[in-house]
Amino acid sequence: MARMLHAAFTGSGSVLFSQRRNHSSFYRYNHISPPFHSESSTDVYSTVRLSRSLCCSHSSWKPWVRISTRLPVIKRESSDTFEVKTTSDPDSADESDTAAVAKSKMAETLVLGLLFGVWYLFNIYFNIYNKQVLEVFPNPVTLTAVQLAVGTTIIFLTWALNLHKWPNISRTQLVAILPLAVMHTLGNFSTNMSLGKVSVSFTHTIKAMEPFFTVILSTMFLGEIPTAWVMSSLVPIVGGVILASLTEVSFNWPGFWSAMASNLANQSRNVLSKKVMVQKEEPLDNITLFSIITIMSFFLFTPVALLVEGVKFTPSYLQSAGLNLKHVYIRSLLASICFHAYQQVAYMILQRVSPVTHSVGNCVKRVVVIVSSIFFFHTPVSLINSIGTGIALAGVFLYSQVKRIKPKTA
C-alpha cells in the first residue's frame, strides 16, 4: 500500500495521514496534518484522485502512514474524491523575496545616481550658456524674464500633457507663496547680474556663503539657536571667501554684492517657506511648489523687465547691436531650459534623500561647476585664490555634517 501511495504522490517533504474505517476493506482519508497550510502560497500543484476503488485489507493497513512527498495539501471535493496540491518551499520564497528587495534597492540607487549626474550636468550647461549670452548681451533683467517665461511654458506643457498633475491650490496658499516668489525672483536676477559682472567660478565661490545667511536668518525669524559646531563651521566659509575675493582677477564690487544679494534672497525664501507654509490645508509637494513659484515670478517680474530695460530681445534690436541672432537666441533658450531643468531635478532628489544628503550633493555640485567653468572659460586662477575657494567649500561640507548634531537638552 505504501508503494501505491508513493507512486501517486511525487516531490519532496512529508505529510501525515490518519485513517478512519468505513468498511472492513475500504478506508477514507479525511484528516491531514502537514507542517503548515496556506492556499495563497501554493504556486505549483498536482492533482491526484483517490476513489473507493483504492482498497486494502484491514490487517495490512497501519493506522499512521508517513508518505514522502512535497508538502501536499489535500482538499476534499466530494465524498469520494480528494484534490492534492503541492505547496511551494518557504526557503525558496524567502530567497526570491530577498533577491527582489536587493534588485529594487539597486535600481533605486542607479536612479538616484542618474538624477545627481543630470543635476550637475544641467547646472554646468546653464552657467556656461548663461555666461556666453551675458558676455554679448549684458541685460540680466531681460534675460531673467526670458528664463522665467521658458520655465512657465515648460510647466504648463507638463500639466497639459499629464506629465505632472494639475495643482489643487487655494487662494490662501497663493497668498502664502507670494513672498517666496518675490525672493525667488530676486535671487535669480541677482545671480544673473553677478554672472554678467565676474567669472562663473567667483560667483559660485561667493554663493558658498549660503549657510552663513541661513544661520543668521533662522536665528532672527525662526528662533533657531545654532550650536557651537555650526558656528565653528562658518569660520572657514567666510575666511575662504575673503581669501578668494582678495586674489580674484575679475573682482568688482557690483559682481560681489549681487552674488551676496542672491545668497540673501535664496536663503530668505527657504526660511520663509518654513515660517509661512504651516497651514491646515493639504501641503504641496516640492515640485508643485516650485512650479507655482516660477509662474508667479514670471508674472511679477515681466512688467519690471519691460519697465527697466524695455523690449531689447527683439530681432531688430539685436541686429542693430551687431549681435548674432542665432547665437543669442539658441544659447538663451538652452540656458533657460537648463535653468528650469536643474531646479526640477534638485527637487526630485530632495524627495528621495534627506536634507543633509541633499546639502552635501549641492556642495559637490558647486565644486563641479567651479572646476568646469575654469577649464571651459580658461579663467586665470592663482594659488591663493584656489586655496581660498577650497577652504570655503570645505567649510560648506563641514556645515552640512555638523547640522546632524542635535543640541543637548537640559
Tab-separated table of C-alpha atoms in Angstrom:
chain	number	residue	atom	x	y	z
A	1	MET	CA	0.000	0.000	0.000
A	2	ALA	CA	2.853	2.393	0.824
A	3	ARG	CA	4.315	1.789	-2.633
A	4	MET	CA	0.978	2.589	-4.282
A	5	LEU	CA	0.653	5.903	-2.458
A	6	HIS	CA	4.310	6.751	-3.095
A	7	ALA	CA	3.652	6.333	-6.810
A	8	ALA	CA	0.616	8.648	-6.575
A	9	PHE	CA	2.444	11.497	-4.868
A	10	THR	CA	5.673	13.000	-6.252
A	11	GLY	CA	8.059	15.646	-4.843
A	12	SER	CA	9.898	16.037	-1.559
A	13	GLY	CA	8.829	16.701	2.008
A	14	SER	CA	6.390	14.738	4.179
A	15	VAL	CA	2.722	14.666	5.147
A	16	LEU	CA	0.903	12.720	7.793
A	17	PHE	CA	-2.423	10.913	7.212
A	18	SER	CA	-4.771	9.399	9.741
A	19	GLN	CA	-7.239	6.703	8.831
A	20	ARG	CA	-10.890	6.178	9.626
A	21	ARG	CA	-12.602	2.890	8.964
A	22	ASN	CA	-15.776	2.933	6.810
A	23	HIS	CA	-15.715	-0.695	5.790
A	24	SER	CA	-13.698	-3.746	6.592
A	25	SER	CA	-11.791	-3.356	3.356
A	26	PHE	CA	-12.311	0.314	2.440
A	27	TYR	CA	-10.695	3.318	4.112
A	28	ARG	CA	-11.325	7.028	3.608
A	29	TYR	CA	-8.570	9.596	4.267
A	30	ASN	CA	-10.202	12.621	5.860
A	31	HIS	CA	-7.548	14.212	8.073
A	32	ILE	CA	-4.213	15.891	7.198
A	33	SER	CA	-1.502	17.159	9.486
A	34	PRO	CA	1.032	18.986	7.265
A	35	PRO	CA	3.712	21.239	8.766
A	36	PHE	CA	1.858	24.352	7.508
A	37	HIS	CA	-1.071	25.173	5.260
A	38	SER	CA	-1.524	28.265	3.139
A	39	GLU	CA	-3.561	28.056	-0.011
A	40	SER	CA	-2.417	31.503	-1.070
A	41	SER	CA	1.208	30.357	-1.131
A	42	THR	CA	0.546	27.415	-3.438
A	43	ASP	CA	2.248	28.061	-6.742
A	44	VAL	CA	2.953	24.553	-8.016
A	45	TYR	CA	0.410	21.859	-7.614
A	46	SER	CA	-0.611	18.479	-8.996
A	47	THR	CA	-3.927	16.724	-8.685
A	48	VAL	CA	-4.352	13.126	-7.666
A	49	ARG	CA	-7.745	11.465	-7.378
A	50	LEU	CA	-8.319	8.858	-4.672
A	51	SER	CA	-11.560	6.925	-5.059
A	52	ARG	CA	-13.229	3.961	-3.441
A	53	SER	CA	-11.556	1.697	-5.950
A	54	LEU	CA	-8.479	2.001	-3.763
A	55	CYS	CA	-8.765	-0.728	-1.174
A	56	CYS	CA	-6.688	-2.655	1.228
A	57	SER	CA	-7.119	-5.187	3.948
A	58	HIS	CA	-7.516	-4.046	7.481
A	59	SER	CA	-4.892	-6.427	8.672
A	60	SER	CA	-2.268	-4.996	6.378
A	61	TRP	CA	-3.184	-1.317	6.920
A	62	LYS	CA	-1.313	0.669	9.549
A	63	PRO	CA	-3.164	3.443	11.439
A	64	TRP	CA	-0.486	6.014	10.598
A	65	VAL	CA	1.319	6.066	7.279
A	66	ARG	CA	4.129	8.545	6.528
A	67	ILE	CA	4.440	9.236	2.796
A	68	SER	CA	7.420	11.031	1.291
A	69	THR	CA	6.045	13.856	-0.860
A	70	ARG	CA	6.447	17.610	-1.436
A	71	LEU	CA	4.251	19.067	1.303
A	72	PRO	CA	0.903	18.139	-0.277
A	73	VAL	CA	-2.300	19.796	0.865
A	74	ILE	CA	-5.352	17.609	0.242
A	75	LYS	CA	-8.634	19.368	-0.369
A	76	ARG	CA	-11.823	17.332	-0.342
A	77	GLU	CA	-14.074	17.897	-3.355
A	78	SER	CA	-16.764	15.282	-2.726
A	79	SER	CA	-17.488	12.250	-0.627
A	80	ASP	CA	-15.460	10.082	-2.970
A	81	THR	CA	-12.589	12.202	-4.295
A	82	PHE	CA	-9.812	14.375	-2.950
A	83	GLU	CA	-7.569	17.022	-4.583
A	84	VAL	CA	-3.902	17.099	-3.703
A	85	LYS	CA	-1.982	20.411	-4.084
A	86	THR	CA	1.742	20.786	-3.568
A	87	THR	CA	2.820	23.948	-1.734
A	88	SER	CA	5.971	25.906	-2.501
A	89	ASP	CA	9.116	25.682	-0.462
A	90	PRO	CA	9.227	28.552	2.112
A	91	ASP	CA	13.023	28.788	1.888
A	92	SER	CA	12.938	29.421	-1.873
A	93	ALA	CA	10.163	32.005	-1.376
A	94	ASP	CA	12.287	33.877	1.176
A	95	GLU	CA	15.259	33.807	-1.172
A	96	SER	CA	13.182	35.213	-4.051
A	97	ASP	CA	11.831	37.985	-1.782
A	98	THR	CA	15.354	38.902	-0.690
A	99	ALA	CA	16.537	38.953	-4.294
A	100	ALA	CA	13.599	41.170	-5.284
A	101	VAL	CA	14.353	43.632	-2.463
A	102	ALA	CA	18.046	43.745	-3.395
A	103	LYS	CA	17.165	44.309	-7.041
A	104	SER	CA	14.768	47.112	-6.095
A	105	LYS	CA	17.402	48.831	-3.928
A	106	MET	CA	19.960	48.581	-6.704
A	107	ALA	CA	17.525	50.125	-9.184
A	108	GLU	CA	16.748	52.942	-6.743
A	109	THR	CA	20.467	53.620	-6.259
A	110	LEU	CA	21.033	53.734	-10.011
A	111	VAL	CA	18.128	56.144	-10.488
A	112	LEU	CA	19.410	58.372	-7.685
A	113	GLY	CA	22.915	58.397	-9.160
A	114	LEU	CA	21.480	59.279	-12.562
A	115	LEU	CA	19.494	62.157	-11.050
A	116	PHE	CA	22.603	63.568	-9.361
A	117	GLY	CA	24.508	63.336	-12.645
A	118	VAL	CA	21.728	65.088	-14.564
A	119	TRP	CA	21.509	67.745	-11.844
A	120	TYR	CA	25.220	68.550	-12.151
A	121	LEU	CA	25.175	68.416	-15.953
A	122	PHE	CA	22.243	70.817	-16.318
A	123	ASN	CA	23.873	73.187	-13.817
A	124	ILE	CA	27.163	73.204	-15.718
A	125	TYR	CA	25.490	73.945	-19.048
A	126	PHE	CA	23.245	76.610	-17.535
A	127	ASN	CA	26.235	78.534	-16.227
A	128	ILE	CA	28.170	78.159	-19.487
A	129	TYR	CA	25.324	79.202	-21.805
A	130	ASN	CA	24.215	81.956	-19.451
A	131	LYS	CA	27.698	83.425	-19.266
A	132	GLN	CA	28.086	83.284	-23.045
A	133	VAL	CA	24.850	85.260	-23.528
A	134	LEU	CA	25.656	87.814	-20.826
A	135	GLU	CA	29.062	88.486	-22.381
A	136	VAL	CA	27.421	89.767	-25.586
A	137	PHE	CA	24.015	90.773	-24.202
A	138	PRO	CA	24.637	92.382	-20.780
A	139	ASN	CA	20.975	92.737	-19.849
A	140	PRO	CA	20.368	90.484	-16.819
A	141	VAL	CA	16.857	91.845	-16.242
A	142	THR	CA	15.631	90.835	-19.695
A	143	LEU	CA	17.472	87.524	-19.559
A	144	THR	CA	15.892	86.681	-16.186
A	145	ALA	CA	12.424	87.402	-17.602
A	146	VAL	CA	13.149	85.148	-20.591
A	147	GLN	CA	14.241	82.303	-18.313
A	148	LEU	CA	11.106	82.617	-16.203
A	149	ALA	CA	8.961	82.696	-19.365
A	150	VAL	CA	10.549	79.484	-20.701
A	151	GLY	CA	10.142	77.824	-17.306
A	152	THR	CA	6.478	78.813	-17.140
A	153	THR	CA	5.887	77.404	-20.630
A	154	ILE	CA	7.525	74.091	-19.683
A	155	ILE	CA	5.396	73.840	-16.549
A	156	PHE	CA	2.123	74.379	-18.418
A	157	LEU	CA	3.185	71.793	-21.010
A	158	THR	CA	3.874	69.189	-18.317
A	159	TRP	CA	0.447	69.855	-16.828
A	160	ALA	CA	-1.321	69.781	-20.207
A	161	LEU	CA	0.372	66.504	-21.183
A	162	ASN	CA	-0.392	64.978	-17.742
A	163	LEU	CA	3.294	64.519	-17.015
A	164	HIS	CA	2.528	66.098	-13.656
A	165	LYS	CA	-0.899	66.526	-12.141
A	166	TRP	CA	-2.621	69.901	-12.146
A	167	PRO	CA	-2.312	71.501	-8.707
A	168	ASN	CA	-5.314	71.987	-6.491
A	169	ILE	CA	-4.366	75.226	-4.781
A	170	SER	CA	-6.395	77.680	-2.734
A	171	ARG	CA	-6.236	81.452	-2.542
A	172	THR	CA	-4.804	81.226	0.959
A	173	GLN	CA	-1.929	79.128	-0.310
A	174	LEU	CA	-1.261	81.569	-3.152
A	175	VAL	CA	-1.026	84.436	-0.666
A	176	ALA	CA	1.405	82.403	1.432
A	177	ILE	CA	3.537	81.573	-1.627
A	178	LEU	CA	3.714	85.189	-2.839
A	179	PRO	CA	6.691	86.238	-0.635
A	180	LEU	CA	8.521	83.067	-1.677
A	181	ALA	CA	8.028	84.023	-5.335
A	182	VAL	CA	9.374	87.518	-4.662
A	183	MET	CA	12.533	86.136	-3.040
A	184	HIS	CA	12.913	83.543	-5.807
A	185	THR	CA	12.761	86.276	-8.439
A	186	LEU	CA	15.282	88.480	-6.676
A	187	GLY	CA	17.636	85.535	-6.187
A	188	ASN	CA	17.626	84.581	-9.862
A	189	PHE	CA	18.046	88.166	-11.016
A	190	SER	CA	20.945	88.763	-8.611
A	191	THR	CA	22.685	85.586	-9.778
A	192	ASN	CA	22.421	86.662	-13.416
A	193	MET	CA	23.748	90.088	-12.571
A	194	SER	CA	26.746	88.593	-10.781
A	195	LEU	CA	27.460	86.184	-13.639
A	196	GLY	CA	27.482	89.145	-16.020
A	197	LYS	CA	29.992	91.080	-13.894
A	198	VAL	CA	32.503	88.482	-12.644
A	199	SER	CA	33.650	84.990	-13.552
A	200	VAL	CA	31.409	81.965	-13.036
A	201	SER	CA	33.878	80.428	-10.598
A	202	PHE	CA	33.979	83.547	-8.427
A	203	THR	CA	30.181	83.880	-8.383
A	204	HIS	CA	29.849	80.336	-7.082
A	205	THR	CA	32.640	80.849	-4.582
A	206	ILE	CA	30.663	83.741	-3.090
A	207	LYS	CA	27.470	81.679	-3.201
A	208	ALA	CA	29.225	79.179	-0.945
A	209	MET	CA	28.313	81.597	1.858
A	210	GLU	CA	24.676	80.485	1.762
A	211	PRO	CA	24.998	78.630	5.126
A	212	PHE	CA	26.120	81.886	6.744
A	213	PHE	CA	22.873	83.604	5.730
A	214	THR	CA	20.822	80.540	6.653
A	215	VAL	CA	22.114	80.629	10.236
A	216	ILE	CA	21.508	84.384	10.617
A	217	LEU	CA	18.005	84.355	9.129
A	218	SER	CA	16.944	81.206	11.017
A	219	THR	CA	18.042	82.825	14.274
A	220	MET	CA	16.223	86.087	13.510
A	221	PHE	CA	12.914	84.741	12.171
A	222	LEU	CA	12.622	81.155	13.431
A	223	GLY	CA	14.374	81.484	16.779
A	224	GLU	CA	16.713	78.574	15.980
A	225	ILE	CA	19.874	78.982	18.046
A	226	PRO	CA	22.872	77.463	16.216
A	227	THR	CA	25.155	75.065	18.041
A	228	ALA	CA	28.836	75.750	18.644
A	229	TRP	CA	29.667	73.218	15.932
A	230	VAL	CA	27.566	75.084	13.378
A	231	MET	CA	29.112	78.415	14.316
A	232	SER	CA	32.617	76.979	14.020
A	233	SER	CA	31.870	75.621	10.542
A	234	LEU	CA	31.069	79.150	9.344
A	235	VAL	CA	34.628	80.353	10.052
A	236	PRO	CA	36.296	78.533	7.118
A	237	ILE	CA	33.415	79.518	4.828
A	238	VAL	CA	33.778	83.242	5.497
A	239	GLY	CA	37.577	83.089	5.634
A	240	GLY	CA	37.814	81.178	2.373
A	241	VAL	CA	35.520	83.592	0.521
A	242	ILE	CA	37.538	86.589	1.794
A	243	LEU	CA	40.811	84.968	0.717
A	244	ALA	CA	39.414	84.145	-2.742
A	245	SER	CA	37.990	87.661	-3.157
A	246	LEU	CA	41.310	89.334	-2.384
A	247	THR	CA	43.042	87.391	-5.151
A	248	GLU	CA	40.231	87.233	-7.762
A	249	VAL	CA	41.276	88.646	-11.134
A	250	SER	CA	37.720	89.534	-12.223
A	251	PHE	CA	36.733	91.032	-8.850
A	252	ASN	CA	34.447	94.091	-8.821
A	253	TRP	CA	32.001	95.305	-6.213
A	254	PRO	CA	28.789	95.091	-8.304
A	255	GLY	CA	29.520	91.443	-9.057
A	256	PHE	CA	30.413	90.705	-5.445
A	257	TRP	CA	27.365	92.392	-3.880
A	258	SER	CA	24.934	90.944	-6.418
A	259	ALA	CA	26.166	87.432	-5.543
A	260	MET	CA	25.745	88.253	-1.845
A	261	ALA	CA	22.231	89.565	-2.573
A	262	SER	CA	21.479	86.258	-4.295
A	263	ASN	CA	22.517	84.402	-1.136
A	264	LEU	CA	20.306	86.632	0.994
A	265	ALA	CA	17.278	86.259	-1.296
A	266	ASN	CA	17.531	82.496	-1.762
A	267	GLN	CA	18.016	81.763	1.920
A	268	SER	CA	15.209	84.158	2.834
A	269	ARG	CA	12.976	82.126	0.532
A	270	ASN	CA	13.965	78.921	2.335
A	271	VAL	CA	13.379	80.401	5.789
A	272	LEU	CA	10.042	81.949	4.770
A	273	SER	CA	8.896	78.614	3.381
A	274	LYS	CA	9.280	77.148	6.878
A	275	LYS	CA	7.555	80.098	8.515
A	276	VAL	CA	4.512	80.732	6.304
A	277	MET	CA	3.739	77.307	4.849
A	278	VAL	CA	2.488	75.828	8.134
A	279	GLN	CA	-1.229	75.586	7.379
A	280	LYS	CA	-4.168	73.307	7.998
A	281	GLU	CA	-4.620	72.714	4.271
A	282	GLU	CA	-3.054	69.854	2.372
A	283	PRO	CA	0.625	70.702	1.779
A	284	LEU	CA	2.050	70.976	-1.727
A	285	ASP	CA	4.797	68.676	-2.906
A	286	ASN	CA	8.168	70.261	-3.705
A	287	ILE	CA	7.827	70.152	-7.495
A	288	THR	CA	4.342	71.680	-7.452
A	289	LEU	CA	5.512	74.386	-5.062
A	290	PHE	CA	8.462	75.210	-7.324
A	291	SER	CA	6.142	75.315	-10.348
A	292	ILE	CA	3.751	77.757	-8.666
A	293	ILE	CA	6.666	79.940	-7.538
A	294	THR	CA	8.080	80.030	-11.090
A	295	ILE	CA	4.751	81.059	-12.636
A	296	MET	CA	4.165	83.770	-10.028
A	297	SER	CA	7.740	85.031	-10.503
A	298	PHE	CA	7.170	85.340	-14.242
A	299	PHE	CA	4.053	87.466	-13.818
A	300	LEU	CA	5.735	89.562	-11.130
A	301	PHE	CA	8.988	90.220	-12.974
A	302	THR	CA	7.943	90.629	-16.627
A	303	PRO	CA	6.384	94.098	-16.114
A	304	VAL	CA	9.512	95.159	-14.203
A	305	ALA	CA	11.751	93.957	-17.039
A	306	LEU	CA	9.736	95.863	-19.634
A	307	LEU	CA	9.794	98.979	-17.494
A	308	VAL	CA	13.526	98.876	-16.698
A	309	GLU	CA	15.100	97.635	-19.930
A	310	GLY	CA	12.249	97.842	-22.403
A	311	VAL	CA	11.914	95.425	-25.297
A	312	LYS	CA	15.511	94.513	-26.028
A	313	PHE	CA	15.145	90.901	-27.064
A	314	THR	CA	13.615	91.526	-30.487
A	315	PRO	CA	15.482	90.608	-33.700
A	316	SER	CA	15.645	94.247	-34.796
A	317	TYR	CA	17.268	95.379	-31.552
A	318	LEU	CA	19.796	92.540	-31.510
A	319	GLN	CA	20.729	93.124	-35.142
A	320	SER	CA	21.125	96.839	-34.551
A	321	ALA	CA	23.513	95.993	-31.720
A	322	GLY	CA	25.533	93.862	-34.128
A	323	LEU	CA	24.730	90.570	-32.386
A	324	ASN	CA	24.319	87.143	-33.924
A	325	LEU	CA	20.617	86.312	-33.603
A	326	LYS	CA	21.135	82.560	-33.774
A	327	HIS	CA	23.905	82.693	-31.190
A	328	VAL	CA	21.883	84.737	-28.700
A	329	TYR	CA	18.512	83.034	-29.141
A	330	ILE	CA	19.724	79.419	-29.115
A	331	ARG	CA	22.001	79.900	-26.104
A	332	SER	CA	19.350	81.857	-24.243
A	333	LEU	CA	16.831	79.078	-24.876
A	334	LEU	CA	19.287	76.368	-23.807
A	335	ALA	CA	20.265	78.314	-20.682
A	336	SER	CA	16.586	78.750	-19.778
A	337	ILE	CA	15.794	75.058	-20.275
A	338	CYS	CA	18.827	74.005	-18.224
A	339	PHE	CA	17.939	76.554	-15.532
A	340	HIS	CA	14.443	75.142	-15.114
A	341	ALA	CA	15.533	71.509	-15.507
A	342	TYR	CA	18.272	71.538	-12.881
A	343	GLN	CA	15.936	73.054	-10.298
A	344	GLN	CA	13.243	70.489	-11.089
A	345	VAL	CA	15.755	67.664	-10.721
A	346	ALA	CA	17.029	69.174	-7.458
A	347	TYR	CA	13.517	68.949	-6.003
A	348	MET	CA	13.136	65.384	-7.302
A	349	ILE	CA	16.332	64.439	-5.471
A	350	LEU	CA	15.139	66.188	-2.317
A	351	GLN	CA	12.059	63.945	-2.301
A	352	ARG	CA	14.308	60.853	-2.315
A	353	VAL	CA	17.070	61.774	0.144
A	354	SER	CA	17.452	63.580	3.455
A	355	PRO	CA	18.144	67.352	3.548
A	356	VAL	CA	21.681	66.652	4.810
A	357	THR	CA	22.435	64.379	1.852
A	358	HIS	CA	20.967	66.971	-0.489
A	359	SER	CA	23.157	69.647	1.095
A	360	VAL	CA	26.267	67.520	0.564
A	361	GLY	CA	25.237	66.960	-3.046
A	362	ASN	CA	24.791	70.697	-3.503
A	363	CYS	CA	28.297	71.278	-2.148
A	364	VAL	CA	29.741	68.783	-4.625
A	365	LYS	CA	27.724	70.433	-7.390
A	366	ARG	CA	29.319	73.789	-6.635
A	367	VAL	CA	32.786	72.241	-6.856
A	368	VAL	CA	31.921	70.653	-10.204
A	369	VAL	CA	30.566	73.942	-11.601
A	370	ILE	CA	33.610	75.928	-10.433
A	371	VAL	CA	36.126	73.471	-11.861
A	372	SER	CA	34.285	73.019	-15.180
A	373	SER	CA	33.868	76.784	-15.706
A	374	ILE	CA	37.563	77.391	-15.018
A	375	PHE	CA	38.533	74.889	-17.703
A	376	PHE	CA	35.880	75.990	-20.210
A	377	PHE	CA	36.472	79.750	-19.977
A	378	HIS	CA	40.208	79.420	-19.248
A	379	THR	CA	39.763	81.525	-16.115
A	380	PRO	CA	43.097	82.612	-14.633
A	381	VAL	CA	43.330	81.319	-11.059
A	382	SER	CA	46.178	81.942	-8.638
A	383	LEU	CA	47.314	79.515	-5.970
A	384	ILE	CA	45.964	81.693	-3.142
A	385	ASN	CA	42.643	82.014	-4.944
A	386	SER	CA	42.389	78.245	-5.309
A	387	ILE	CA	43.226	77.731	-1.628
A	388	GLY	CA	40.579	80.253	-0.578
A	389	THR	CA	37.931	78.597	-2.740
A	390	GLY	CA	38.903	75.170	-1.393
A	391	ILE	CA	38.679	76.342	2.228
A	392	ALA	CA	35.250	77.866	1.650
A	393	LEU	CA	33.893	74.707	0.024
A	394	ALA	CA	35.400	72.550	2.786
A	395	GLY	CA	33.580	74.746	5.293
A	396	VAL	CA	30.297	74.181	3.430
A	397	PHE	CA	30.832	70.427	3.620
A	398	LEU	CA	31.656	70.664	7.322
A	399	TYR	CA	28.490	72.701	7.885
A	400	SER	CA	26.357	70.031	6.200
A	401	GLN	CA	27.850	67.404	8.508
A	402	VAL	CA	27.592	69.248	11.834
A	403	LYS	CA	23.957	70.076	11.119
A	404	ARG	CA	23.270	66.459	12.051
A	405	ILE	CA	24.471	67.018	15.596
A	406	LYS	CA	21.473	67.715	17.806
A	407	PRO	CA	21.882	70.252	20.633
A	408	LYS	CA	21.849	68.745	24.115
A	409	THR	CA	18.668	69.347	26.055
A	410	ALA	CA	18.775	70.034	29.760
